CSV table of C-alpha atoms and ligand atoms in Angstrom, one decimal:
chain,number,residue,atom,x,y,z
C,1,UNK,CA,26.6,-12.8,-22.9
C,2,UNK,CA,24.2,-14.5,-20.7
C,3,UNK,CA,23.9,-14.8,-16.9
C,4,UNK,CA,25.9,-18.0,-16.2
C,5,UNK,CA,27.3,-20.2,-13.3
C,6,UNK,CA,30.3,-21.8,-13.4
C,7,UNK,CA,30.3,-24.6,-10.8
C,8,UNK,CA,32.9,-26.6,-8.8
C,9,UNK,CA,31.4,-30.3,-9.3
C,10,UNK,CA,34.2,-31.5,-6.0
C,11,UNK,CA,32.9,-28.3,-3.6
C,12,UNK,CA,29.8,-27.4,-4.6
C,13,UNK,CA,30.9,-23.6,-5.0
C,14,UNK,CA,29.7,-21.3,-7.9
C,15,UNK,CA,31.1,-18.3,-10.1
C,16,UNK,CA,29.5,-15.5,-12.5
C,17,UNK,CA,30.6,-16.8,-15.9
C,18,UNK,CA,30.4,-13.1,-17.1
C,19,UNK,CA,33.9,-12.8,-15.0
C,20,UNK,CA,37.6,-14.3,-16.1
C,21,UNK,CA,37.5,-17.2,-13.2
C,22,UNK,CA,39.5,-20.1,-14.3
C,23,UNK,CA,39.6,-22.4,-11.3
C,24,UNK,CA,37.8,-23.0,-7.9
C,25,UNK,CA,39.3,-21.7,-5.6
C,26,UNK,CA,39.3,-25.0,-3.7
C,27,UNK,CA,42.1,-25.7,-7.0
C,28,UNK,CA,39.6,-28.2,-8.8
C,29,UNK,CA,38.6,-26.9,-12.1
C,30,UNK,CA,35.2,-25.3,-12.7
C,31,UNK,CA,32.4,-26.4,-15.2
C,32,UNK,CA,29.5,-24.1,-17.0
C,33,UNK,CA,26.4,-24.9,-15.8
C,34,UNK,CA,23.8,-25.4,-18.8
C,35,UNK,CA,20.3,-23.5,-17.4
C,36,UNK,CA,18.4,-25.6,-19.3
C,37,UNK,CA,17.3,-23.0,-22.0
C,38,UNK,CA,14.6,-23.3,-24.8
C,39,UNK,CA,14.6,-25.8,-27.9
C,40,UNK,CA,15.1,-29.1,-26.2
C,41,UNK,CA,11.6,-30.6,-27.8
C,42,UNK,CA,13.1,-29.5,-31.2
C,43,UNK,CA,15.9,-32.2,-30.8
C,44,UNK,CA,18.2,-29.2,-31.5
C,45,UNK,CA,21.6,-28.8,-30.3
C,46,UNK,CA,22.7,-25.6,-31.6
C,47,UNK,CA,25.1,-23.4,-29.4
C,48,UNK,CA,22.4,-20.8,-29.2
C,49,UNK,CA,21.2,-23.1,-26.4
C,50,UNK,CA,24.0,-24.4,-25.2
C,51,UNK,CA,26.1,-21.4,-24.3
C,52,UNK,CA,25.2,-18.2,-23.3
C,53,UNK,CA,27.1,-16.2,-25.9
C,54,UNK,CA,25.1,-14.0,-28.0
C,55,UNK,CA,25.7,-15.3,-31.9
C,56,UNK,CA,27.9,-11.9,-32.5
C,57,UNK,CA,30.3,-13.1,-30.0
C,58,UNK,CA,31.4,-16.0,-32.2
C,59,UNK,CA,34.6,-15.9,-34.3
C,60,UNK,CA,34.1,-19.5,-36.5
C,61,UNK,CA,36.8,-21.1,-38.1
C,62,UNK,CA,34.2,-23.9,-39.0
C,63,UNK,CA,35.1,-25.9,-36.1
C,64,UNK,CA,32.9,-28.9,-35.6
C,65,UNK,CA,30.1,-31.1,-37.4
C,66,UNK,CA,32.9,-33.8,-37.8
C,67,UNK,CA,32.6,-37.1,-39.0
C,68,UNK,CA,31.0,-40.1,-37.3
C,69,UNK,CA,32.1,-43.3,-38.8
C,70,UNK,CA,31.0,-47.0,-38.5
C,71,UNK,CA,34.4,-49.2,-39.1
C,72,UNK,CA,33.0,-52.6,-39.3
C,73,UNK,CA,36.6,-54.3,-39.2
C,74,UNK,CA,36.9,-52.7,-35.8
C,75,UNK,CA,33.3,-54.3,-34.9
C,76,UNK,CA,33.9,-57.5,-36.5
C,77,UNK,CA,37.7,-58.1,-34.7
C,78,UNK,CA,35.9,-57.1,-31.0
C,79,UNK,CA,32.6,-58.4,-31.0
C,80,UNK,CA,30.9,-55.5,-31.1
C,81,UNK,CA,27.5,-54.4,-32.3
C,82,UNK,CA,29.0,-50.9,-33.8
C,83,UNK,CA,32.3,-49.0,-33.3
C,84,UNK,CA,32.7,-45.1,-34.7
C,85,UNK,CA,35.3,-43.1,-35.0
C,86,UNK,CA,34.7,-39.6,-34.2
C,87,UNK,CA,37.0,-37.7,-36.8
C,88,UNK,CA,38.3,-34.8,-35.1
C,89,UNK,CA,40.9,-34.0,-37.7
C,90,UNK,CA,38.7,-32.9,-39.5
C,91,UNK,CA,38.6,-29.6,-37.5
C,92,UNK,CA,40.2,-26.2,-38.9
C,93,UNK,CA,43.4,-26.9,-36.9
C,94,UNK,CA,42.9,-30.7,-37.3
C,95,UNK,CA,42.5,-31.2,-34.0
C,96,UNK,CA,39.3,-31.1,-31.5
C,97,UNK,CA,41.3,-27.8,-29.9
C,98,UNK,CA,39.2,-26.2,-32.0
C,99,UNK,CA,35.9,-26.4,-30.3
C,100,UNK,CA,37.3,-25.4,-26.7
C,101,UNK,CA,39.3,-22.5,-28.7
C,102,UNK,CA,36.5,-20.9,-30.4
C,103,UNK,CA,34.3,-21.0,-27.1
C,104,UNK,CA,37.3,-19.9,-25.2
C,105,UNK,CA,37.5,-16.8,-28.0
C,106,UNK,CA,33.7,-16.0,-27.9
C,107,UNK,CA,34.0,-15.7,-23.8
C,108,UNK,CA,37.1,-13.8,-24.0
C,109,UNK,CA,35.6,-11.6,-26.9
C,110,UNK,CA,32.2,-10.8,-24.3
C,111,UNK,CA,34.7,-9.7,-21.5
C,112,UNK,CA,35.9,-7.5,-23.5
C,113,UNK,CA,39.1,-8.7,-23.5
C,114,UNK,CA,41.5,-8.1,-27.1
C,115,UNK,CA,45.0,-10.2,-26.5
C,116,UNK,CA,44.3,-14.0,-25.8
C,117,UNK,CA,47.4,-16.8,-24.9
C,118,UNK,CA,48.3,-20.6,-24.3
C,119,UNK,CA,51.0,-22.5,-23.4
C,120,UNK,CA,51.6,-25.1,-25.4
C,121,UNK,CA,53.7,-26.9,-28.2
C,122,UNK,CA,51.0,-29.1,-29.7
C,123,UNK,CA,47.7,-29.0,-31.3
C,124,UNK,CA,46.6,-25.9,-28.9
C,125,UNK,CA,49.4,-23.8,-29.7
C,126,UNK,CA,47.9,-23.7,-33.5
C,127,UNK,CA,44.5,-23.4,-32.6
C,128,UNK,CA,44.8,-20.8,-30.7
C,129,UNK,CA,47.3,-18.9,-32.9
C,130,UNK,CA,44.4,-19.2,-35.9
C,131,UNK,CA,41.5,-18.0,-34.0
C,132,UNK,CA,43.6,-15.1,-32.9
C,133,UNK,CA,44.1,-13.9,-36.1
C,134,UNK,CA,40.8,-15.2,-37.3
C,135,UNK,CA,39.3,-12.9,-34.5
C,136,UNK,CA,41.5,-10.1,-34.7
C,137,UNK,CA,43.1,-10.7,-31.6
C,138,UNK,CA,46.7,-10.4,-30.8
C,139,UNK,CA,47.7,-13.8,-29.5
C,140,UNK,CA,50.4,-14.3,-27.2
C,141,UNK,CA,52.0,-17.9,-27.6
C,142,UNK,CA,54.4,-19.6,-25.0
C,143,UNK,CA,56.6,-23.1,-25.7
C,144,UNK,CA,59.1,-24.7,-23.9
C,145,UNK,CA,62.6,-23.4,-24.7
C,146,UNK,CA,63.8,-26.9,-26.1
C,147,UNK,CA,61.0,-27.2,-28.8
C,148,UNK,CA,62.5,-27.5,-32.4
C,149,UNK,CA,61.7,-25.7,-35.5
C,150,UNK,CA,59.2,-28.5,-36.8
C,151,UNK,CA,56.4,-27.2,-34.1
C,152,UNK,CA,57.7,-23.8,-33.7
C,153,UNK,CA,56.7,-22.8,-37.8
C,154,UNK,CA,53.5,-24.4,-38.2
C,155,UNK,CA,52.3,-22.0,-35.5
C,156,UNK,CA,53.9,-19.2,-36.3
C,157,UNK,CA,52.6,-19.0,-39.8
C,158,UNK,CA,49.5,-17.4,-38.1
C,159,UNK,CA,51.1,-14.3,-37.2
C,160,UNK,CA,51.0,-14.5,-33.0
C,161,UNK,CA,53.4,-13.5,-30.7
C,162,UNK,CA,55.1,-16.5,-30.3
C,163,UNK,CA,57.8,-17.0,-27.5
C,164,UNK,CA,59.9,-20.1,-27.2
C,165,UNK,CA,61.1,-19.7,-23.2
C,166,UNK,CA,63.9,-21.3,-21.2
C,167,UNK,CA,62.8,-22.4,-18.0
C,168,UNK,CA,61.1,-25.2,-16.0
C,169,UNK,CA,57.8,-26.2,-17.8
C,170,UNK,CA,55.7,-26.0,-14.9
C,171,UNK,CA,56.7,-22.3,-13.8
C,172,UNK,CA,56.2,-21.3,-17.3
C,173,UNK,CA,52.5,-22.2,-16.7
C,174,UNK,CA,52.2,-20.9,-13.5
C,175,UNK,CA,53.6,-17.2,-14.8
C,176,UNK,CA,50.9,-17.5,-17.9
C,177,UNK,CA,48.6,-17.1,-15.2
C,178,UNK,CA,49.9,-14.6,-13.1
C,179,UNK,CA,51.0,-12.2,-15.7
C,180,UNK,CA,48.0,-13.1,-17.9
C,181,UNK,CA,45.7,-11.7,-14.7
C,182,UNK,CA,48.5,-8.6,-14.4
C,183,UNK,CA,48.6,-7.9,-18.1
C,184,UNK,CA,44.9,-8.8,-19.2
C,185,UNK,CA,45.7,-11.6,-21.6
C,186,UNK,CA,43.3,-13.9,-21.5
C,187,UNK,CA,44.8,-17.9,-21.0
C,188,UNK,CA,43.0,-20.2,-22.5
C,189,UNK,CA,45.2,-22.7,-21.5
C,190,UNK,CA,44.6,-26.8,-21.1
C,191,UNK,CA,41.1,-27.3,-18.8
C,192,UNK,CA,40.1,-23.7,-18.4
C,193,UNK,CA,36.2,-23.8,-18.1
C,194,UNK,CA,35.0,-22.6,-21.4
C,195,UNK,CA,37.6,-24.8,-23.1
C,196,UNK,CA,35.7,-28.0,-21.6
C,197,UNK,CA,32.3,-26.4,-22.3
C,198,UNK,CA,33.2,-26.4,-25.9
C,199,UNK,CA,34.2,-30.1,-26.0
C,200,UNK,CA,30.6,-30.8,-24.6
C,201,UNK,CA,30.2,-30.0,-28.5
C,202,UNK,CA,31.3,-33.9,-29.6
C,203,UNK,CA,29.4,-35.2,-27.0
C,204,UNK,CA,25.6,-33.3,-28.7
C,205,UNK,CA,27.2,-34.0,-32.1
C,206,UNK,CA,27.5,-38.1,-31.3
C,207,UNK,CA,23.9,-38.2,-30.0
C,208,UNK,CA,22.6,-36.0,-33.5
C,209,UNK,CA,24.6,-37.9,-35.6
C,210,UNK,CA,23.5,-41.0,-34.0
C,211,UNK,CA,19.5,-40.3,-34.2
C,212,UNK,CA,19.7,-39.5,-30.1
C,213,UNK,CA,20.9,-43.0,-29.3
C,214,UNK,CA,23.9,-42.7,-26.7
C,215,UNK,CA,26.3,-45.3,-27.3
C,216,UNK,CA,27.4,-47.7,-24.6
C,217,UNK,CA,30.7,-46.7,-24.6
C,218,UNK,CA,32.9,-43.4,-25.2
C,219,UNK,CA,36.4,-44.0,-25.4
C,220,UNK,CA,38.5,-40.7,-24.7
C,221,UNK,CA,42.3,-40.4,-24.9
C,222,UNK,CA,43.3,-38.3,-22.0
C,223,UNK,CA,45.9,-35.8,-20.8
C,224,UNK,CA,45.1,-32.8,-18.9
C,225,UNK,CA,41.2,-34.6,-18.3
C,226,UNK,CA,39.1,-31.0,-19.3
C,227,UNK,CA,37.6,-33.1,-23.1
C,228,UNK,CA,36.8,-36.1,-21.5
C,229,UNK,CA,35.0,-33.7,-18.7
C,230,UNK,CA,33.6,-31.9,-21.6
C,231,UNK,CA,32.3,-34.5,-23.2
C,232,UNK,CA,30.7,-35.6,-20.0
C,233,UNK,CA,28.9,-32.8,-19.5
C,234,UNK,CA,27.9,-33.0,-23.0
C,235,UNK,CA,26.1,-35.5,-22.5
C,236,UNK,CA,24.7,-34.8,-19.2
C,237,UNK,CA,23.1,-31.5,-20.8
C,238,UNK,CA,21.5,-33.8,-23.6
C,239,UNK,CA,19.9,-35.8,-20.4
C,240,UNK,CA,18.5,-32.8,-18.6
C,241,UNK,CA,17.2,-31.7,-21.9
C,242,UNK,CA,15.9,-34.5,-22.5
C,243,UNK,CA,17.3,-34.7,-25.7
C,244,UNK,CA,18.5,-38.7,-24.6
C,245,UNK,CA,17.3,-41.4,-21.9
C,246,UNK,CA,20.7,-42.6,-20.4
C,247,UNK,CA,24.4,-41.8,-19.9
C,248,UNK,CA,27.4,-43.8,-22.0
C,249,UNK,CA,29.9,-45.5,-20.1
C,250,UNK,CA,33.3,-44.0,-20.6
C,251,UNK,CA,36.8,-45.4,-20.7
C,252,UNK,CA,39.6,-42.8,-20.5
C,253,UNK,CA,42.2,-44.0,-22.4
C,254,UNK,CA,46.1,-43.3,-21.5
C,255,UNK,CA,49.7,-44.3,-22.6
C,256,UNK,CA,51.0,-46.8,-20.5
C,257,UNK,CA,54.4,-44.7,-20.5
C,258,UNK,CA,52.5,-41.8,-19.1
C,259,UNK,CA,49.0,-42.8,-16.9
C,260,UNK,CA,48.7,-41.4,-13.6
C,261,UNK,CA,45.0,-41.5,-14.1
C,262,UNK,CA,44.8,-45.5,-15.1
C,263,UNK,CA,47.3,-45.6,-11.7
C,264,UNK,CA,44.9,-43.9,-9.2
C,265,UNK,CA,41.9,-45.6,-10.8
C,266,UNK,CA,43.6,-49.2,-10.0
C,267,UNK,CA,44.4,-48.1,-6.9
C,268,UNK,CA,41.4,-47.0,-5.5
C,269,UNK,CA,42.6,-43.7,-4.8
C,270,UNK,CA,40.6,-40.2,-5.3
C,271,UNK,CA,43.3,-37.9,-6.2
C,272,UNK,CA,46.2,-38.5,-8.2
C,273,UNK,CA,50.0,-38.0,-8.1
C,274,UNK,CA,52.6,-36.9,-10.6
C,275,UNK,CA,53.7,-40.0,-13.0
C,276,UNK,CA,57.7,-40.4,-12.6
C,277,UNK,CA,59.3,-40.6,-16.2
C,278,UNK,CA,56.8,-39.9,-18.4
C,279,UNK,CA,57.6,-40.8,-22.0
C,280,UNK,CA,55.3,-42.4,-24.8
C,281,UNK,CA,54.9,-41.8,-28.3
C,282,UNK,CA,51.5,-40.5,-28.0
C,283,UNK,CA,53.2,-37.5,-27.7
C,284,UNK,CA,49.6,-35.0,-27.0
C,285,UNK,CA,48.5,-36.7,-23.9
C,286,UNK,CA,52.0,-36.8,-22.2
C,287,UNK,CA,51.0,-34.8,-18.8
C,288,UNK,CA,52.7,-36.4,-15.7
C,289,UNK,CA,50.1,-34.4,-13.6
C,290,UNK,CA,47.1,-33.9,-15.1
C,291,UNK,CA,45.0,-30.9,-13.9
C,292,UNK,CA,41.5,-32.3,-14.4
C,293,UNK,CA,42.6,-35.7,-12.9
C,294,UNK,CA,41.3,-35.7,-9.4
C,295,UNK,CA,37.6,-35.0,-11.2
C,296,UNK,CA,38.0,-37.4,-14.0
C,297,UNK,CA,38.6,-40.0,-11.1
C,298,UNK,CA,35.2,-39.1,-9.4
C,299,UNK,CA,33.3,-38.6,-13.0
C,300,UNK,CA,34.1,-42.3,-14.2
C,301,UNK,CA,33.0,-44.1,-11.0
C,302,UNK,CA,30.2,-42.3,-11.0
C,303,UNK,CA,29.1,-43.2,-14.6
C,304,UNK,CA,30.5,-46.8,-14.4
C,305,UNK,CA,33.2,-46.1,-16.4
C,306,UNK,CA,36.6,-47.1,-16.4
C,307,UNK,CA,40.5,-46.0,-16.6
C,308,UNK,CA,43.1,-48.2,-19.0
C,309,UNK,CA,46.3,-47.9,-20.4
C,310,UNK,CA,48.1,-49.3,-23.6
C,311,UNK,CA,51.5,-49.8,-24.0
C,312,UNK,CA,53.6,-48.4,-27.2
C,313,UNK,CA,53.5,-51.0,-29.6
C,314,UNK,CA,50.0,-51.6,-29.1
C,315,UNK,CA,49.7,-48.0,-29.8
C,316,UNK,CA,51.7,-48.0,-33.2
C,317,UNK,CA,49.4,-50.8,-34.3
C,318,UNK,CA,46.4,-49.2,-33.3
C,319,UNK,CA,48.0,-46.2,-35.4
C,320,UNK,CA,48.8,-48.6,-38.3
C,321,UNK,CA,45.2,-50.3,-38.3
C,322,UNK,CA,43.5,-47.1,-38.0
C,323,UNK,CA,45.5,-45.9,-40.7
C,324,UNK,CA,44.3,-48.9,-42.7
C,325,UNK,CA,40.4,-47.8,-42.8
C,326,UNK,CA,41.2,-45.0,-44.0
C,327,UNK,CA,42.0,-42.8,-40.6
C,328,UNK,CA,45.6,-41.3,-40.3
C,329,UNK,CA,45.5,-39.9,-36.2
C,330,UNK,CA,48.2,-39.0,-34.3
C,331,UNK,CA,49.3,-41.7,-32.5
C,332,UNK,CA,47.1,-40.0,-29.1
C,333,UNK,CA,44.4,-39.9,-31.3
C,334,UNK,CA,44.7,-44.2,-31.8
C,335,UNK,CA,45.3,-44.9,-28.1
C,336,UNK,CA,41.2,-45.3,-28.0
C,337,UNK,CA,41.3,-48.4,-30.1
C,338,UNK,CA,44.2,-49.9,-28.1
C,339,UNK,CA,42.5,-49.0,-24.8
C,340,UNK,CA,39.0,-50.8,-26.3
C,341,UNK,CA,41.0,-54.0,-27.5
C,342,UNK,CA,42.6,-54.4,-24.4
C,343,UNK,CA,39.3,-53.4,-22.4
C,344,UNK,CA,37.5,-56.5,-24.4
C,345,UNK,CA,40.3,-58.7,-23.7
C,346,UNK,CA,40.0,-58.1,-19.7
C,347,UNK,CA,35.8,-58.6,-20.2
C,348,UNK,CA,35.4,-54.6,-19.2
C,349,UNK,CA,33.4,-53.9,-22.4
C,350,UNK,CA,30.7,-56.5,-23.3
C,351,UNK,CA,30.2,-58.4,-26.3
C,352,UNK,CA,27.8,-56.8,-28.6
C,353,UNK,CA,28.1,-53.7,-27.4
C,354,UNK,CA,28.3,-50.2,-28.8
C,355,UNK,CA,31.6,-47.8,-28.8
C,356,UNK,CA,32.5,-44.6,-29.9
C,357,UNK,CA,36.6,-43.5,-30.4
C,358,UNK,CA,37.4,-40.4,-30.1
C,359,UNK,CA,40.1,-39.5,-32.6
C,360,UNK,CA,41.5,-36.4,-31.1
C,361,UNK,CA,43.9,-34.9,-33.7
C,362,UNK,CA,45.7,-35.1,-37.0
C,363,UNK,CA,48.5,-37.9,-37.8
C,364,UNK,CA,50.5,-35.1,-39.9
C,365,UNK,CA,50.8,-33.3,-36.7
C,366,UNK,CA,53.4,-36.1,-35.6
C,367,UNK,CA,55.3,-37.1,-38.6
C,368,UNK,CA,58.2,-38.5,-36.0
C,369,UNK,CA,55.9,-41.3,-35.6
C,370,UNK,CA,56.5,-42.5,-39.2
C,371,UNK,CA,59.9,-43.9,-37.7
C,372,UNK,CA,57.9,-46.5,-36.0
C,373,UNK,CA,56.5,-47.8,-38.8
C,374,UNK,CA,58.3,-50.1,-41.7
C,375,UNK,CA,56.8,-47.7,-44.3
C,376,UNK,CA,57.7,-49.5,-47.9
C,377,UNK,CA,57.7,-48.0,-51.4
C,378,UNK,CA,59.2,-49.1,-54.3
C,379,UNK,CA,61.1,-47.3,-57.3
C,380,UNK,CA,61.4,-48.0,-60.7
C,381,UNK,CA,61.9,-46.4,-64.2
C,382,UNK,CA,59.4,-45.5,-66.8
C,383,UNK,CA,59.9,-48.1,-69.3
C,384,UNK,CA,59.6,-50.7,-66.3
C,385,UNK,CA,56.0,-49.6,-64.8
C,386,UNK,CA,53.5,-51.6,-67.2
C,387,UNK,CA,55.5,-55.0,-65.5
C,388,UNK,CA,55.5,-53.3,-61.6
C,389,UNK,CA,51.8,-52.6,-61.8
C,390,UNK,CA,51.1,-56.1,-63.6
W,1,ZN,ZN1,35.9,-26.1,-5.5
């Protein structure tokens, strides 16, 4: 591995990457610093450049170079000169995880470290569980005591340590890190630095895939806030590289049932609070307290940029129209169409303008959403299918 800095963006303090620090010390989260390397003229955007990992540190799983996709139904309903979908599902784990995982892996693998963990029930839970094995690592993965056999078996088919814990949620995360430190288990857990560095990944793939031209908008579901700070920093590297000539604007999109980042952005404030009563069928990006928040708040006023929520049936249709072009998200992954409609509606986003959504994971990785729809089939026997197809 590289020298490399990780840097506190709210204090201004800095950290030897080639160590396991996970958070300033101030309790903001850290970001890598990109040292603006070689191959910039080339219009590359390989990792070789952007990470200071030699290539033998690498476990791949494949992980990235996922779709971009112009829906022009989407365009055509908003106004809007182009929207994409950024297909994350098409990941390994069928969920952008994957890209913070694998970069989480390759730092974990040049410290020399051999048992890596989460906490998690979702989409991180699995991603980590297959790069563990992928890598050879023992991973060590820890739910909430209440989580059902549905989640618990599609991660335990990779072979991890997998412990399903009583206790409050929020100790549970705290003891990760403490006994992680004691016990040398490296937690790659929800906005760890090299976990956002890796999301900076969607941000170079956009501008490639795009021929270098930044959108005007990048539209970001959000929980814990280290992807959309990923992909921010994505596309601040591009800048500095000179790889583009201007930022994107970006909206981070919540649940209405769970927003304590849309809540402090209306209200002016600079740090955020815990949301009371979370709930919201865009299940992934339920966090009452996100840990990124405070910084996503400073990194969208700073870019123009702008917080919004949707509420749950405008979520399920977002789901259902999404569905319709041909993209089946979980219903997280569809909140950035929701957020965009209702962002057009209040004049946030101008007319002919260009937007990206970021469609963050799998719809198979919430089939309890299915109850929200009026699915319909029909049956019928043999001899009556040349009439029911007439
Ligand atoms: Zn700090």
């Amino acid at each position: 591995m590289r020298n490399a800095l990780l840097r506190c963006k709210s204090c201004g303090a800095n950290y030897d990457a080639r160590t396991p620090t996970f958070r300033c010390e101030c309790g903001e989260p850290l970001d890598l610093v990109w040292d603006g390397g070689e191959g910039a003229a080339e219009k590359r955007t390989d990792r070789a450049i952007f990470f200071p990992f030699e290539e033998g540190e690498w476990v791949s799983l494949g992980e990235g170079n996922t779709p971009l996709v112009s829906v022009k139904d989407f365009a055509d309903e908003l106004g809007l000169a182009d929207v994409q979908v950024k297909n994350e599902s098409a990941n390994p784990t069928w969920s952008f995880k994957d890209r913070g995982t694998a970069a989480c892996v390759a730092h974990a693998r040049a410290l020399g470290f051999s048992r890596i963990g989460t906490v998690s029930t979702g989409n991180m839970a699995a991603s980590v569980a297959a790069y563990g094995a992928a890598a050879g690592m023992e991973a060590v993965i820890l739910v909430k005591g209440d989580t059902d056999e549905e989640k618990m078996a599609p991660v335990a088919i990779y072979g991890p340590t997998l412990l399903r814990v009583e206790g409050a949620y929020d100790k549970l995360y705290k003891e990760s890190i403490r006994l992680g430190a004691e016990l040398g288990i490296y937690f790659m857990n929800s906005d760890v630095p090299f976990r956002v560095a890796g999301s900076r990944t969607i941000a170079f793939e956009i501008a490639e895939q795009r021929g270098f031209s930044v959108p005007d908008w990048v539209v970001v579901p959000t929980s814990a806030g280290g992807n959309l700070r990923g992909i921010i920093n994505g596309f601040e590297d591009l800048l500095s590289a000179g790889l583009t000539d201007r930022m994107p604007r970006f909206l981070c999109a919540q649940a209405q049932g769970c927003s304590p980042i849309v809540a402090a952005f209306d209200a002016g404030e600079e740090r955020i609070k815990p949301f009371e009563s979370p709930h919201t069928i865009a299940h992934a990006i339920e966090n009452p307290f996100p840990p990124s928040g405070n910084r996503v708040l400073a990194e969208l006023r700073r870019y123009g940029g702008v917080a919004l929520g949707a509420k749950e049936k405008e979520i399920v249709k977002a789901q259902k129209h999404m569905a319709r072009q041909g993209f089946f998200g979980q219903p997280a992954s569809c909140v950035p169409l929701a957020c965009l409609r209702n962002a057009r509606e209040e004049g946030l986003v101008a007319e002919g303008s260009t937007a990206v959504l970021i469609m963050t994971g799998s719809g198979l990785k919430y089939t309890a959403a299915f109850q929200a729809h009026k699915l319909k089939w029909k049956d019928c026997k043999l001899k009556e299918l040349a009439e029911k197809m007439r």
